[in-house]
Structures are given as structure tokens and as C-alpha cells.
Amino acid sequence: MLLKSFAADPNKTLGRAHKETISPFRNDFQRDRDRIIHSSAFRRLEYKTQVFVNHEGDMFRTRLTHSLEVSQIARGLARTLCCHEDLAEAIALAHDLGHTPFGHAGQDVLNNCMKDFGGFEHNLQSLRVVDQLEQRYADFDGLNLTFEAREGILKHCAIKNAKKLGVVGERFIKKHQPSLEAQLVNFADEIAYNHHDIDDGYRSGLLSFKLLMDIAIFCEVAEEVRQQYPLIDERRWLHETIRRMMHGLVRDLCGFTQKALLKHNPKSIDEVRQLPQVVGLSTSMTQKQGELKRFLRQSLYMHPHVVEMTQNAEKIIKDLFGLFMNDPSLMNDPSLMNGAHASEEQSRLTRSVADYIAGMTDRFAIQIHKSLF
Ligand code: MG
């Protein structure tokens, strides 16, 4: 791993909340990554929706396969740009740990249920998972990750919540940036989902090749593939097109970011934090990506089939929230039960209910809803 001075350095980490002995075998960011992989929240990603509900088919992305794709892209970017690959990998694998069942629909309805009690944000929930909710270590709650991993996991945060988080929330108040590794993961996340959603959308039959040809960047690359391989079958044509689109995007991002690094010349991670965002895309690529995102929103995320699934998810989460608020003893999780009794202070109870629901997989939520209603 070739590192430049602007990369995160495990030997200069801002540390963990609980002091630990140094490992003779692994650097601190490797340890973070390993803890994330061994967490129960990570395993549950396998049964959480990305766009298509888990039981709709075995071939679609889940949050787990999405997180693996994000980590693959982020590691490649980090290595090319001489940033710390282990940190980028750790952040990528943890970035969706706080997601509710049923994708964004789940988060929106849980946020609505929690509106009088501080709301629900999935990024903040990912941090809660690694800071508090995992219970695997004798000495502390959570995974006791390094500051740098926690900083990267907290991608967005409302100012009122940031103020309660101590040092890790300060950047939202000061309008500073996170490490380059964290910035790379944010882009890797977008690169992954924009492209795998085209693939899953096509596989599901909701997006046709003809419809996809309306997107300028898709059409441009697909034509290039067809010229080279005039007899290619449609499915392979799609995959080759997606592959080349991702390559083009990665090339653009690395070129733009390398230029920005030369211009700003940050000498340390701290200088990176005080600069404007360094990782980015060229103006023309940003426009093309904007068009792709608008297309996916209109044609896939707002497709009647996906919306119908969303409405079912909303009902399940709303029903479960109301039920557990009335009778917390129905929550079958001993770790949450400590803090959750009907007599407890209302806001603490609601937070325990939100933690419980957010931790559910799609199928567990469906199953428990069926058994209780
Ligand atoms: Mg994601």
C-alpha cells in the first residue's frame, strides 16, 4: 500500500473511546474492519432490501452485496489515490449498518414515527450500532472503532443531532470535511447503487434496454459496445455497458481528484478536513450522473411496483412501532429490554423501539408482523 501524507494513518489515529492494547498483527483500521465483519448488524444486511425486497428474487442486490460492491470500489479508489485502503474498506462495510428493513421507505416511516422524539436518521443509526448497540465485547458496548472509522460512517447528520455527538459531530457544525477515505466511500456508494440499480431494474423487467437508451451516458457507451460487438446478445450487452460506465466514472473521479490534490496540496488528514471537498467528478460527468439519477428516480424508484412494495413496508413498520410502544415486552431482544419498559421515560422507550425495528431484517419484520396482527 503506497500512502501519501494526506492519507489516514493508523499510527496517528485520534483513537478509540476505550483504550486498548496495540495488536502485533493488524493496524487499527484492519481491526475496525474485522470487528465490523464479525458484528451481528453486518450479517443482518444479507436480509435487508436495497431496492427490491429480499424475497422477490435471489439475484437482486441486498444491503450486504451492495456493501461489498461499495467496499470493492472504495478500495480500488483508495489504492489508486494512495489513501488508506483498510480504512476505506472499514467505512464502506459499515456505511449501511443502520438501515431499517425495506430500504428508504422503512427509514422514512420510522423517522415519521419518531418525529417528536428526535427523529430517525440511518447514518446516525449506523454510528449508534457501532458505538452502542453491538454487544460483543466484555469491556465496552459497541465495537469501539477508531475516530476515523466513526467519522466516515457518519456521512450526514442534522446539526441538532451533531451537537450531541461530541468531537465526531463537530465537522457538521464547523462545515469541515471528513478524511479522503470517507469522501471516497461516499462516491463509491453512489457509483455502486446507480449501476447495480440499472442491472437489477433490467433483471426485474421494470427497465427495458430501449428505455435505458434514453439516458445519454448509457446510450453513448452502449453504442460503443455494439460497434465493437455487433452480434452481442442483449444481457451481455447490458453488462458490458454497465462495466464500461463504471470504468469511465472511476477514471473521471481519479483524474479530477488527483488534480484537486495537486492544487490544494494537503500535507495531512487534518489539512484535508479543512479544505473544501477534494474528491469529485468533472462538470460534464456530474451532469451525466445527475441525468442517470433522475432517470432511476422516475423510472425505477417511483415505478408502481416499487411504490406498492414501499406502501406495504410503511404499514408493517407503523403497525409494529405502535404495538411495541403500547407493550414493550413484545420486543424479543434482551439487550433492548433493559432500557425499555412502558413506565420508562417516553423518549428512551421510543428510542429502544426504533433501535429494535431498525435492527430487523425484512423477513423478520414481515414474519413478526404476521404473527402479531
Ligand atoms: Mg449505501
Coordinates of C-alpha atoms and ligand atoms in Angstrom, one line a residue:
M1 CA 0.0 0.0 0.0
L2 CA 1.6 3.2 -1.1
L3 CA 0.4 6.1 1.1
K4 CA 0.7 9.8 0.7
S5 CA 0.9 12.3 3.6
F6 CA -2.8 13.2 3.1
A7 CA -3.9 9.6 3.8
A8 CA -5.3 8.5 7.1
D9 CA -2.5 6.9 9.3
P10 CA -3.4 4.2 11.8
N11 CA -0.3 5.2 13.9
K12 CA -1.7 8.7 14.3
T13 CA -5.3 7.8 14.8
L14 CA -7.4 10.1 17.1
G15 CA -8.1 6.9 18.9
R16 CA -10.9 4.8 20.4
A17 CA -13.3 5.8 23.2
H18 CA -11.9 2.9 25.3
K19 CA -8.1 2.5 25.3
E20 CA -6.9 -0.9 24.0
T21 CA -3.6 -2.7 23.7
I22 CA -2.0 -2.5 20.3
S23 CA -2.3 -5.5 18.1
P24 CA 1.0 -7.0 16.9
F25 CA -0.6 -8.3 13.7
R26 CA -3.1 -5.8 12.5
N27 CA -3.2 -2.0 12.2
D28 CA -6.1 -0.2 13.8
F29 CA -8.1 0.2 10.7
Q30 CA -7.8 -3.5 9.9
R31 CA -9.1 -4.2 13.4
D32 CA -12.0 -1.9 12.7
R33 CA -12.9 -3.7 9.5
D34 CA -12.6 -7.1 11.2
R35 CA -14.9 -6.1 14.0
I36 CA -17.5 -4.8 11.5
I37 CA -17.4 -8.1 9.6
H38 CA -17.9 -10.0 12.9
S39 CA -20.8 -7.9 14.1
S40 CA -24.4 -9.2 14.0
A41 CA -25.6 -6.0 12.3
F42 CA -23.3 -6.8 9.4
R43 CA -24.8 -10.3 8.9
R44 CA -28.3 -8.9 9.0
L45 CA -27.5 -6.8 5.9
E46 CA -28.0 -10.0 3.9
Y47 CA -31.7 -9.9 4.5
K48 CA -32.3 -6.2 4.1
T49 CA -33.7 -4.6 1.0
Q50 CA -31.6 -2.4 -1.3
V51 CA -34.4 -1.6 -3.8
F52 CA -36.1 -4.9 -4.3
V53 CA -37.5 -6.7 -1.3
N54 CA -35.3 -9.7 -0.3
H55 CA -37.9 -12.3 -1.1
E56 CA -38.6 -11.0 -4.7
G57 CA -35.7 -12.9 -6.1
D58 CA -32.3 -14.4 -5.2
M59 CA -30.5 -12.5 -7.9
F60 CA -31.1 -8.9 -6.7
R61 CA -28.7 -6.9 -4.6
T62 CA -29.2 -6.8 -0.9
R63 CA -27.6 -4.4 1.5
L64 CA -24.9 -6.9 2.1
T65 CA -23.9 -7.4 -1.6
H66 CA -24.3 -3.6 -2.0
S67 CA -21.9 -3.0 0.8
L68 CA -19.4 -5.5 -0.7
E69 CA -19.6 -3.7 -4.0
V70 CA -19.1 -0.3 -2.3
S71 CA -16.1 -1.7 -0.5
Q72 CA -14.6 -3.1 -3.7
I73 CA -14.9 0.3 -5.5
A74 CA -13.7 2.3 -2.5
R75 CA -10.6 0.1 -2.0
G76 CA -9.7 0.5 -5.7
L77 CA -10.1 4.3 -5.5
A78 CA -8.1 4.4 -2.2
R79 CA -5.3 2.4 -3.6
T80 CA -5.1 4.4 -6.8
L81 CA -5.1 7.7 -4.9
C82 CA -2.6 6.5 -2.3
C83 CA -5.1 6.7 0.6
H84 CA -5.6 4.1 3.3
E85 CA -7.3 1.1 1.8
D86 CA -8.1 -0.6 5.1
L87 CA -9.9 2.5 6.4
A88 CA -11.9 2.9 3.2
E89 CA -12.9 -0.7 3.4
A90 CA -14.0 -0.5 7.0
I91 CA -16.1 2.6 6.3
A92 CA -17.7 1.0 3.2
L93 CA -18.6 -2.2 5.0
A94 CA -20.2 -0.3 7.9
H95 CA -21.9 2.5 5.9
D96 CA -25.3 0.9 5.8
L97 CA -25.4 -0.9 9.1
G98 CA -28.1 1.5 10.5
H99 CA -30.6 0.9 7.6
T100 CA -34.1 -0.2 8.6
P101 CA -35.7 -3.1 6.8
F102 CA -37.3 -2.2 3.4
G103 CA -34.8 0.4 2.3
H104 CA -35.6 4.1 2.3
A105 CA -39.3 3.5 2.8
G106 CA -38.5 2.0 6.1
Q107 CA -36.3 4.9 7.2
D108 CA -38.9 7.5 6.2
V109 CA -41.7 5.9 8.1
L110 CA -39.6 5.3 11.2
N111 CA -38.4 8.9 11.0
N112 CA -42.1 10.0 10.9
C113 CA -43.0 7.8 13.9
M114 CA -40.0 9.3 15.8
K115 CA -40.7 12.9 14.9
D116 CA -41.5 14.0 18.4
F117 CA -38.5 12.1 19.9
G118 CA -35.5 13.3 17.9
G119 CA -36.4 11.6 14.5
F120 CA -34.5 8.7 12.9
E121 CA -31.5 9.1 10.5
H122 CA -29.9 6.0 9.1
N123 CA -26.4 7.4 9.1
L124 CA -26.7 8.3 12.8
Q125 CA -28.2 4.9 13.4
S126 CA -25.1 3.3 11.8
L127 CA -23.0 5.1 14.3
R128 CA -25.3 4.0 17.1
V129 CA -24.8 0.4 16.0
V130 CA -21.0 0.6 16.2
D131 CA -20.9 2.9 19.2
Q132 CA -23.6 1.3 21.4
L133 CA -25.9 -1.4 20.1
E134 CA -23.5 -4.2 19.3
Q135 CA -22.8 -6.2 22.4
R136 CA -19.8 -8.5 21.7
Y137 CA -17.0 -7.2 23.9
A138 CA -16.6 -7.7 27.7
D139 CA -15.1 -4.2 28.2
F140 CA -17.4 -1.9 26.3
D141 CA -20.7 -1.6 24.4
G142 CA -20.4 -1.3 20.6
L143 CA -17.3 -2.0 18.6
N144 CA -15.0 0.7 20.0
L145 CA -13.9 1.8 16.5
T146 CA -11.3 4.4 15.8
F147 CA -12.4 8.0 15.4
E148 CA -11.5 7.9 11.7
A149 CA -13.9 5.0 11.0
R150 CA -16.7 6.6 13.1
E151 CA -16.2 9.9 11.3
G152 CA -16.6 8.2 7.9
I153 CA -19.6 6.2 9.0
L154 CA -21.4 9.4 10.0
K155 CA -21.9 10.7 6.4
H156 CA -24.7 13.1 7.1
C157 CA -26.1 14.5 10.4
A158 CA -28.6 17.2 11.3
I159 CA -27.0 20.0 13.3
K160 CA -29.2 19.4 16.3
N161 CA -28.0 15.8 16.5
A162 CA -24.4 16.7 15.7
K163 CA -24.3 18.9 18.8
K164 CA -25.0 15.9 21.0
L165 CA -22.2 13.8 19.5
G166 CA -19.0 15.4 20.8
V167 CA -15.9 15.5 18.6
V168 CA -17.3 13.3 15.8
G169 CA -20.2 15.7 15.3
E170 CA -18.1 18.9 15.2
R171 CA -17.4 18.8 11.5
F172 CA -21.1 19.4 10.7
I173 CA -21.1 22.5 12.9
K174 CA -17.8 23.8 11.6
K175 CA -18.7 22.7 8.0
H176 CA -15.5 20.7 7.7
Q177 CA -14.9 17.6 5.5
P178 CA -14.1 14.0 6.6
S179 CA -11.0 12.2 5.6
L180 CA -10.3 11.4 1.9
E181 CA -11.1 7.8 2.6
A182 CA -14.6 8.8 3.8
Q183 CA -15.1 11.1 0.8
L184 CA -14.1 8.2 -1.5
V185 CA -16.6 5.8 0.1
N186 CA -19.4 8.4 -0.4
F187 CA -18.7 8.4 -4.1
A188 CA -18.2 4.6 -4.2
D189 CA -21.7 4.2 -2.7
E190 CA -23.2 6.3 -5.4
I191 CA -21.2 4.6 -8.2
A192 CA -22.3 1.2 -6.8
Y193 CA -26.0 1.8 -6.5
N194 CA -26.6 3.8 -9.7
H195 CA -25.1 1.0 -11.7
H196 CA -26.4 -2.0 -9.8
D197 CA -29.9 -0.5 -9.9
I198 CA -29.7 -0.4 -13.7
D199 CA -28.8 -4.1 -13.6
D200 CA -31.5 -5.1 -11.0
G201 CA -34.0 -2.9 -12.8
Y202 CA -33.4 -4.6 -16.0
R203 CA -33.4 -8.1 -14.5
S204 CA -36.7 -7.4 -12.8
G205 CA -38.2 -6.4 -16.1
L206 CA -39.1 -2.9 -14.8
L207 CA -36.5 -1.2 -17.0
S208 CA -36.1 -2.2 -20.7
F209 CA -33.0 -1.8 -22.8
K210 CA -34.9 0.6 -25.0
L211 CA -35.9 2.7 -22.1
L212 CA -32.3 2.8 -20.8
M213 CA -31.1 4.1 -24.2
D214 CA -32.8 7.4 -23.2
I215 CA -30.0 8.1 -20.7
A216 CA -27.2 9.9 -22.5
I217 CA -24.3 8.2 -20.7
F218 CA -25.8 4.8 -21.1
C219 CA -26.6 5.3 -24.8
E220 CA -23.1 6.6 -25.6
V221 CA -21.4 3.6 -24.0
A222 CA -23.9 1.0 -25.3
E223 CA -23.4 2.3 -28.9
E224 CA -19.6 2.0 -28.5
V225 CA -20.1 -1.6 -27.3
R226 CA -22.4 -2.5 -30.2
Q227 CA -20.0 -1.1 -32.8
Q228 CA -17.3 -3.4 -31.4
Y229 CA -19.5 -6.4 -30.9
P230 CA -22.4 -6.1 -33.4
L231 CA -23.8 -9.6 -32.6
I232 CA -23.7 -9.4 -28.8
D233 CA -26.8 -10.6 -27.0
E234 CA -28.8 -8.1 -25.0
R235 CA -28.0 -9.2 -21.5
R236 CA -24.2 -9.4 -22.2
W237 CA -24.5 -6.0 -24.0
L238 CA -26.1 -4.5 -20.8
H239 CA -23.4 -5.9 -18.5
E240 CA -20.5 -4.8 -20.8
T241 CA -22.2 -1.3 -21.0
I242 CA -22.5 -1.1 -17.2
R243 CA -18.9 -2.2 -16.7
R244 CA -17.6 0.4 -19.0
M245 CA -19.8 3.1 -17.5
M246 CA -18.3 2.3 -14.1
H247 CA -14.8 2.3 -15.5
G248 CA -15.4 5.7 -17.1
L249 CA -16.7 7.1 -13.8
V250 CA -13.8 5.8 -11.8
R251 CA -11.3 7.2 -14.3
D252 CA -13.1 10.6 -14.2
L253 CA -13.1 10.6 -10.4
C254 CA -9.5 9.7 -10.1
G255 CA -8.4 12.3 -12.7
F256 CA -10.4 15.1 -11.1
T257 CA -9.4 14.2 -7.5
Q258 CA -5.7 13.9 -8.4
K259 CA -5.8 17.4 -9.9
A260 CA -7.6 18.8 -6.8
L261 CA -5.0 17.2 -4.6
L262 CA -2.2 18.8 -6.6
K263 CA -3.9 22.1 -6.4
H264 CA -4.6 22.1 -2.7
N265 CA -1.6 20.0 -1.8
P266 CA -2.8 18.9 1.7
K267 CA 0.0 17.6 3.9
S268 CA -2.1 15.7 6.4
I269 CA -5.5 14.4 7.1
D270 CA -6.2 17.5 9.2
E271 CA -5.5 19.7 6.2
V272 CA -7.9 17.6 4.2
R273 CA -10.6 18.1 6.8
Q274 CA -10.3 21.9 6.5
L275 CA -10.3 22.0 2.7
P276 CA -13.5 22.1 0.6
Q277 CA -14.4 18.6 -0.6
V278 CA -11.5 17.3 -2.6
V279 CA -12.9 14.1 -4.1
G280 CA -15.2 14.9 -7.0
L281 CA -16.2 14.4 -10.7
S282 CA -15.7 16.7 -13.7
T283 CA -18.6 19.1 -14.5
S284 CA -19.6 17.1 -17.6
M285 CA -19.6 13.8 -15.6
T286 CA -21.6 15.4 -12.8
Q287 CA -24.2 16.4 -15.3
K288 CA -24.4 12.9 -16.8
Q289 CA -24.7 11.3 -13.4
G290 CA -27.4 13.8 -12.5
E291 CA -29.4 12.7 -15.5
L292 CA -28.8 9.0 -14.6
K293 CA -30.1 9.6 -11.1
R294 CA -33.2 11.4 -12.3
F295 CA -33.9 8.6 -14.7
L296 CA -33.6 6.0 -11.9
R297 CA -35.8 8.0 -9.6
Q298 CA -38.6 8.4 -12.2
S299 CA -38.4 5.0 -13.9
L300 CA -37.4 2.7 -11.1
Y301 CA -37.8 4.1 -7.6
M302 CA -41.2 5.6 -8.4
H303 CA -42.3 2.6 -10.5
P304 CA -45.7 1.4 -9.4
H305 CA -44.4 -2.0 -8.4
V306 CA -41.7 -0.5 -6.2
V307 CA -44.1 2.1 -4.7
E308 CA -46.5 -0.7 -3.9
M309 CA -43.8 -2.6 -2.0
T310 CA -43.0 0.7 -0.3
Q311 CA -46.6 1.1 0.9
N312 CA -46.6 -2.4 2.4
A313 CA -43.4 -1.7 4.2
E314 CA -44.8 1.5 5.6
K315 CA -47.8 -0.3 7.0
I316 CA -45.6 -3.0 8.6
I317 CA -43.3 -0.6 10.3
K318 CA -46.0 1.8 11.5
D319 CA -48.0 -1.1 12.9
L320 CA -45.0 -2.6 14.7
F321 CA -44.0 0.8 16.1
G322 CA -47.4 1.4 17.6
L323 CA -47.6 -2.1 19.0
F324 CA -44.2 -2.1 20.8
M325 CA -44.9 1.4 22.2
N326 CA -48.0 0.0 23.8
D327 CA -46.4 -3.2 25.0
P328 CA -42.6 -3.1 25.1
S329 CA -42.5 -6.7 26.5
L330 CA -43.3 -7.9 23.0
M331 CA -39.8 -6.9 21.9
N332 CA -37.9 -10.1 21.9
D333 CA -34.5 -8.6 22.5
P334 CA -33.0 -8.9 26.0
S335 CA -30.4 -6.2 25.2
L336 CA -33.1 -3.7 24.5
M337 CA -35.4 -4.8 27.2
N338 CA -33.0 -3.3 29.8
G339 CA -33.9 0.2 28.8
A340 CA -37.5 -0.4 27.6
H341 CA -40.4 -0.5 30.0
A342 CA -43.7 1.2 29.5
S343 CA -43.0 3.1 32.7
E344 CA -39.7 4.4 31.3
E345 CA -39.3 7.9 30.2
Q346 CA -41.1 8.2 26.9
S347 CA -38.2 9.3 24.7
R348 CA -36.0 6.4 26.0
L349 CA -38.6 3.9 25.3
T350 CA -39.2 5.2 21.7
R351 CA -35.5 5.1 21.0
S352 CA -35.4 1.4 22.1
V353 CA -38.4 0.7 19.9
A354 CA -36.7 2.4 17.0
D355 CA -33.4 0.5 17.6
Y356 CA -35.4 -2.7 17.7
I357 CA -37.3 -2.1 14.5
A358 CA -34.2 -0.7 12.7
G359 CA -32.3 -3.8 13.5
M360 CA -34.9 -6.1 11.9
T361 CA -34.3 -7.8 8.6
D362 CA -37.1 -7.6 6.0
R363 CA -38.2 -11.2 6.6
F364 CA -38.2 -10.9 10.3
A365 CA -40.3 -7.8 10.2
I366 CA -42.8 -9.5 7.8
Q367 CA -42.9 -12.6 10.0
I368 CA -43.3 -10.8 13.3
H369 CA -46.0 -8.5 11.8
K370 CA -47.9 -11.6 10.5
S371 CA -47.7 -13.3 13.9
L372 CA -48.8 -10.2 15.9
F373 CA -51.5 -8.9 13.6
Ligands
MG1 MG -25.2 2.5 0.5

